[in-house]
GROMACS .gro file of C-alpha atoms in nm:
model
  252
    1UNK     CA    1  -8.750   9.982   1.223
    2UNK     CA    2  -8.883   9.872   1.561
    3UNK     CA    3  -9.072   9.585   1.400
    4UNK     CA    4  -8.755   9.470   1.221
    5UNK     CA    5  -8.563   9.476   1.550
    6UNK     CA    6  -8.828   9.263   1.717
    7UNK     CA    7  -8.816   9.010   1.434
    8UNK     CA    8  -8.435   8.987   1.454
    9UNK     CA    9  -8.453   8.927   1.828
   10UNK     CA   10  -8.670   8.623   1.763
   11UNK     CA   11  -8.397   8.468   1.550
   12UNK     CA   12  -8.101   8.564   1.770
   13UNK     CA   13  -8.241   8.514   2.118
   14UNK     CA   14  -8.022   8.292   2.339
   15UNK     CA   15  -8.103   7.931   2.412
   16UNK     CA   16  -8.330   7.918   2.716
   17UNK     CA   17  -8.353   7.605   2.926
   18UNK     CA   18  -8.656   7.594   3.146
   19UNK     CA   19  -8.622   7.514   3.513
   20UNK     CA   20  -8.633   7.142   3.574
   21UNK     CA   21  -8.519   7.050   3.223
   22UNK     CA   22  -8.183   6.868   3.194
   23UNK     CA   23  -7.902   7.081   3.050
   24UNK     CA   24  -7.658   6.867   2.848
   25UNK     CA   25  -7.392   7.137   2.803
   26UNK     CA   26  -7.210   7.100   3.137
   27UNK     CA   27  -7.216   6.720   3.112
   28UNK     CA   28  -7.067   6.727   2.762
   29UNK     CA   29  -6.816   6.989   2.879
   30UNK     CA   30  -6.702   6.777   3.174
   31UNK     CA   31  -6.665   6.474   2.945
   32UNK     CA   32  -6.450   6.673   2.699
   33UNK     CA   33  -6.227   6.800   2.981
   34UNK     CA   34  -6.171   6.443   3.102
   35UNK     CA   35  -6.100   6.326   2.748
   36UNK     CA   36  -5.856   6.616   2.701
   37UNK     CA   37  -5.671   6.514   3.017
   38UNK     CA   38  -5.651   6.157   2.886
   39UNK     CA   39  -5.501   6.291   2.562
   40UNK     CA   40  -5.243   6.492   2.756
   41UNK     CA   41  -5.146   6.188   2.964
   42UNK     CA   42  -5.106   5.983   2.645
   43UNK     CA   43  -4.887   6.255   2.489
   44UNK     CA   44  -4.662   6.299   2.791
   45UNK     CA   45  -4.606   5.929   2.871
   46UNK     CA   46  -4.336   5.802   2.882
   47UNK     CA   47  -4.156   6.094   3.041
   48UNK     CA   48  -3.816   6.188   2.898
   49UNK     CA   49  -3.720   6.508   3.085
   50UNK     CA   50  -3.398   6.666   2.965
   51UNK     CA   51  -3.440   6.548   2.606
   52UNK     CA   52  -3.477   6.853   2.382
   53UNK     CA   53  -3.641   6.646   2.107
   54UNK     CA   54  -3.900   6.494   2.341
   55UNK     CA   55  -3.975   6.822   2.520
   56UNK     CA   56  -4.018   7.019   2.197
   57UNK     CA   57  -4.238   6.756   2.031
   58UNK     CA   58  -4.444   6.723   2.351
   59UNK     CA   59  -4.503   7.098   2.373
   60UNK     CA   60  -4.606   7.101   2.007
   61UNK     CA   61  -4.848   6.812   2.066
   62UNK     CA   62  -4.994   6.978   2.379
   63UNK     CA   63  -5.065   7.295   2.181
   64UNK     CA   64  -5.213   7.096   1.892
   65UNK     CA   65  -5.450   6.912   2.130
   66UNK     CA   66  -5.543   7.210   2.348
   67UNK     CA   67  -5.878   7.266   2.176
   68UNK     CA   68  -6.059   6.967   2.334
   69UNK     CA   69  -6.027   7.067   2.704
   70UNK     CA   70  -6.081   7.434   2.614
   71UNK     CA   71  -6.408   7.343   2.442
   72UNK     CA   72  -6.506   7.133   2.742
   73UNK     CA   73  -6.448   7.418   2.988
   74UNK     CA   74  -6.634   7.658   2.758
   75UNK     CA   75  -6.937   7.425   2.738
   76UNK     CA   76  -6.940   7.382   3.115
   77UNK     CA   77  -6.932   7.759   3.153
   78UNK     CA   78  -7.194   7.811   2.880
   79UNK     CA   79  -7.429   7.583   3.066
   80UNK     CA   80  -7.434   7.822   3.362
   81UNK     CA   81  -7.774   7.903   3.507
   82UNK     CA   82  -7.883   8.086   3.819
   83UNK     CA   83  -7.980   7.766   3.997
   84UNK     CA   84  -7.663   7.561   4.042
   85UNK     CA   85  -7.699   7.202   4.165
   86UNK     CA   86  -7.433   7.075   4.400
   87UNK     CA   87  -7.240   6.884   4.132
   88UNK     CA   88  -7.234   7.191   3.908
   89UNK     CA   89  -7.106   7.405   4.195
   90UNK     CA   90  -6.833   7.152   4.273
   91UNK     CA   91  -6.745   7.132   3.903
   92UNK     CA   92  -6.719   7.509   3.880
   93UNK     CA   93  -6.484   7.514   4.179
   94UNK     CA   94  -6.266   7.240   4.029
   95UNK     CA   95  -6.255   7.403   3.685
   96UNK     CA   96  -6.165   7.738   3.842
   97UNK     CA   97  -5.840   7.600   3.974
   98UNK     CA   98  -5.796   7.369   3.675
   99UNK     CA   99  -5.803   7.676   3.448
  100UNK     CA  100  -5.547   7.856   3.664
  101UNK     CA  101  -5.312   7.555   3.670
  102UNK     CA  102  -5.338   7.507   3.292
  103UNK     CA  103  -5.277   7.878   3.231
  104UNK     CA  104  -4.961   7.872   3.444
  105UNK     CA  105  -4.840   7.551   3.273
  106UNK     CA  106  -4.876   7.699   2.924
  107UNK     CA  107  -4.702   8.019   3.034
  108UNK     CA  108  -4.407   7.810   3.156
  109UNK     CA  109  -4.404   7.612   2.831
  110UNK     CA  110  -4.315   7.926   2.631
  111UNK     CA  111  -3.957   7.974   2.762
  112UNK     CA  112  -3.909   7.596   2.765
  113UNK     CA  113  -4.002   7.579   2.395
  114UNK     CA  114  -3.756   7.858   2.312
  115UNK     CA  115  -3.478   7.689   2.511
  116UNK     CA  116  -3.541   7.352   2.344
  117UNK     CA  117  -3.548   7.517   2.001
  118UNK     CA  118  -3.208   7.674   2.069
  119UNK     CA  119  -3.068   7.337   2.179
  120UNK     CA  120  -3.204   7.168   1.866
  121UNK     CA  121  -3.067   7.447   1.647
  122UNK     CA  122  -2.722   7.415   1.805
  123UNK     CA  123  -2.735   7.039   1.744
  124UNK     CA  124  -2.819   7.096   1.376
  125UNK     CA  125  -2.534   7.345   1.343
  126UNK     CA  126  -2.292   7.099   1.502
  127UNK     CA  127  -2.400   6.817   1.269
  128UNK     CA  128  -2.365   7.045   0.966
  129UNK     CA  129  -2.015   7.151   1.075
  130UNK     CA  130  -1.923   6.785   1.129
  131UNK     CA  131  -2.044   6.693   0.779
  132UNK     CA  132  -1.836   6.973   0.627
  133UNK     CA  133  -1.526   6.867   0.822
  134UNK     CA  134  -1.571   6.503   0.718
  135UNK     CA  135  -1.609   6.605   0.354
  136UNK     CA  136  -1.291   6.817   0.367
  137UNK     CA  137  -1.097   6.539   0.543
  138UNK     CA  138  -1.209   6.280   0.289
  139UNK     CA  139  -1.104   6.502   0.001
  140UNK     CA  140  -0.760   6.547   0.155
  141UNK     CA  141  -0.718   6.169   0.198
  142UNK     CA  142  -0.832   6.100  -0.158
  143UNK     CA  143  -0.603   6.369  -0.298
  144UNK     CA  144  -0.311   6.216  -0.111
  145UNK     CA  145  -0.400   5.868  -0.237
  146UNK     CA  146  -0.419   5.997  -0.595
  147UNK     CA  147  -0.085   6.171  -0.566
  148UNK     CA  148   0.072   5.848  -0.441
  149UNK     CA  149  -0.085   5.633  -0.716
  150UNK     CA  150   0.159   5.511  -0.984
  151UNK     CA  151  -0.052   5.286  -1.208
  152UNK     CA  152  -0.391   5.254  -1.372
  153UNK     CA  153  -0.467   4.955  -1.147
  154UNK     CA  154  -0.437   5.174  -0.837
  155UNK     CA  155  -0.671   5.430  -0.992
  156UNK     CA  156  -0.921   5.154  -1.075
  157UNK     CA  157  -0.899   5.030  -0.716
  158UNK     CA  158  -0.982   5.379  -0.587
  159UNK     CA  159  -1.275   5.396  -0.825
  160UNK     CA  160  -1.410   5.067  -0.689
  161UNK     CA  161  -1.356   5.160  -0.324
  162UNK     CA  162  -1.529   5.495  -0.365
  163UNK     CA  163  -1.811   5.351  -0.582
  164UNK     CA  164  -1.769   5.633  -0.832
  165UNK     CA  165  -2.009   5.689  -1.120
  166UNK     CA  166  -1.903   5.687  -1.398
  167UNK     CA  167  -1.635   5.430  -1.321
  168UNK     CA  168  -1.279   5.448  -1.450
  169UNK     CA  169  -1.358   5.155  -1.680
  170UNK     CA  170  -1.636   5.353  -1.848
  171UNK     CA  171  -1.405   5.652  -1.875
  172UNK     CA  172  -1.140   5.433  -2.042
  173UNK     CA  173  -1.391   5.318  -2.303
  174UNK     CA  174  -1.502   5.676  -2.371
  175UNK     CA  175  -1.153   5.826  -2.375
  176UNK     CA  176  -0.912   5.543  -2.461
  177UNK     CA  177  -0.621   5.778  -2.532
  178UNK     CA  178  -0.619   5.941  -2.189
  179UNK     CA  179  -0.282   5.947  -2.022
  180UNK     CA  180  -0.234   5.835  -1.662
  181UNK     CA  181  -0.218   6.198  -1.542
  182UNK     CA  182  -0.533   6.295  -1.733
  183UNK     CA  183  -0.728   6.005  -1.591
  184UNK     CA  184  -0.603   6.077  -1.241
  185UNK     CA  185  -0.714   6.440  -1.267
  186UNK     CA  186  -1.048   6.334  -1.414
  187UNK     CA  187  -1.090   6.101  -1.119
  188UNK     CA  188  -1.009   6.385  -0.880
  189UNK     CA  189  -1.264   6.617  -1.042
  190UNK     CA  190  -1.528   6.342  -1.029
  191UNK     CA  191  -1.462   6.285  -0.661
  192UNK     CA  192  -1.485   6.658  -0.584
  193UNK     CA  193  -1.807   6.684  -0.784
  194UNK     CA  194  -1.965   6.392  -0.598
  195UNK     CA  195  -1.858   6.531  -0.261
  196UNK     CA  196  -1.997   6.873  -0.350
  197UNK     CA  197  -2.329   6.721  -0.458
  198UNK     CA  198  -2.365   6.526  -0.134
  199UNK     CA  199  -2.268   6.830   0.072
  200UNK     CA  200  -2.519   7.046  -0.117
  201UNK     CA  201  -2.792   6.790  -0.043
  202UNK     CA  202  -2.696   6.798   0.324
  203UNK     CA  203  -2.709   7.179   0.324
  204UNK     CA  204  -3.052   7.177   0.158
  205UNK     CA  205  -3.184   6.936   0.421
  206UNK     CA  206  -3.022   7.147   0.694
  207UNK     CA  207  -3.190   7.463   0.562
  208UNK     CA  208  -3.530   7.291   0.539
  209UNK     CA  209  -3.499   7.156   0.895
  210UNK     CA  210  -3.403   7.501   1.027
  211UNK     CA  211  -3.705   7.658   0.857
  212UNK     CA  212  -3.935   7.391   1.001
  213UNK     CA  213  -3.784   7.443   1.347
  214UNK     CA  214  -3.844   7.819   1.331
  215UNK     CA  215  -4.206   7.767   1.225
  216UNK     CA  216  -4.266   7.507   1.496
  217UNK     CA  217  -4.109   7.735   1.758
  218UNK     CA  218  -4.338   8.021   1.659
  219UNK     CA  219  -4.634   7.784   1.672
  220UNK     CA  220  -4.538   7.651   2.017
  221UNK     CA  221  -4.474   7.994   2.169
  222UNK     CA  222  -4.770   8.168   2.005
  223UNK     CA  223  -5.003   7.875   2.068
  224UNK     CA  224  -4.899   7.847   2.433
  225UNK     CA  225  -4.957   8.220   2.484
  226UNK     CA  226  -5.303   8.199   2.327
  227UNK     CA  227  -5.404   7.890   2.527
  228UNK     CA  228  -5.274   8.048   2.850
  229UNK     CA  229  -5.479   8.364   2.781
  230UNK     CA  230  -5.794   8.154   2.724
  231UNK     CA  231  -5.744   7.961   3.047
  232UNK     CA  232  -5.686   8.284   3.241
  233UNK     CA  233  -6.015   8.411   3.099
  234UNK     CA  234  -6.189   8.092   3.215
  235UNK     CA  235  -6.037   8.129   3.562
  236UNK     CA  236  -6.177   8.479   3.610
  237UNK     CA  237  -6.507   8.384   3.445
  238UNK     CA  238  -6.562   8.094   3.687
  239UNK     CA  239  -6.469   8.319   3.978
  240UNK     CA  240  -6.739   8.564   3.870
  241UNK     CA  241  -6.993   8.282   3.841
  242UNK     CA  242  -6.913   8.152   4.188
  243UNK     CA  243  -6.918   8.506   4.332
  244UNK     CA  244  -7.263   8.571   4.183
  245UNK     CA  245  -7.389   8.242   4.319
  246UNK     CA  246  -7.261   8.328   4.669
  247UNK     CA  247  -7.431   8.670   4.650
  248UNK     CA  248  -7.758   8.507   4.551
  249UNK     CA  249  -7.729   8.260   4.837
  250UNK     CA  250  -7.656   8.542   5.082
  251UNK     CA  251  -7.960   8.739   4.961
  252UNK     CA  252  -8.181   8.438   5.018
   0.00000   0.00000   0.00000
């Protein structure tokens, strides 16, 4: 058993970088952090504060692109050794406060995402209510126009104006013995059917958009909480590294 343990240790021993050898991890980490900041600047610009659409989409994009700077900070931290050159010490100090600032930012993004989602949801509800009111108003106007119609020509004109399918002309060919009243009522039923179909399509789109909004809100809030927790971990980890380095310097 002891021999097996020794053999496993050979495969799973950590990467050791000898003194004097260049360590690429912190350099790659710093480059990824800078690239992540460039991504964030590209996402945020141009600023449109107060716009619920822009704020919500920006928060979503920030969460989606959070992995790059997180990986950069992790690589910088993973490249920690006992002997810290001056640039590494300065980088650790900068990333300590960078991690704290990013953690606070992502914590603040959570209530902002919820507020923007509520504003977007209210806007969707208002547009849906407007579409329903317009549909009802149009039906009332058409019903009044049909009631006031006195000839087939007036019915044909309504068919043309409303771009109905099938048209009254097609209906006349199919049912040549229809009376004026029968054709008027058929026209009314066709109009109601078309209005209902369009309203149902609007409701389906409304339902799909609401579902997408709920999923995106959960992603923004949950993602922001996770990213904030990771950055808080980095903040305390860098503080421990700097504290250990100060203790070593004091002992010397």
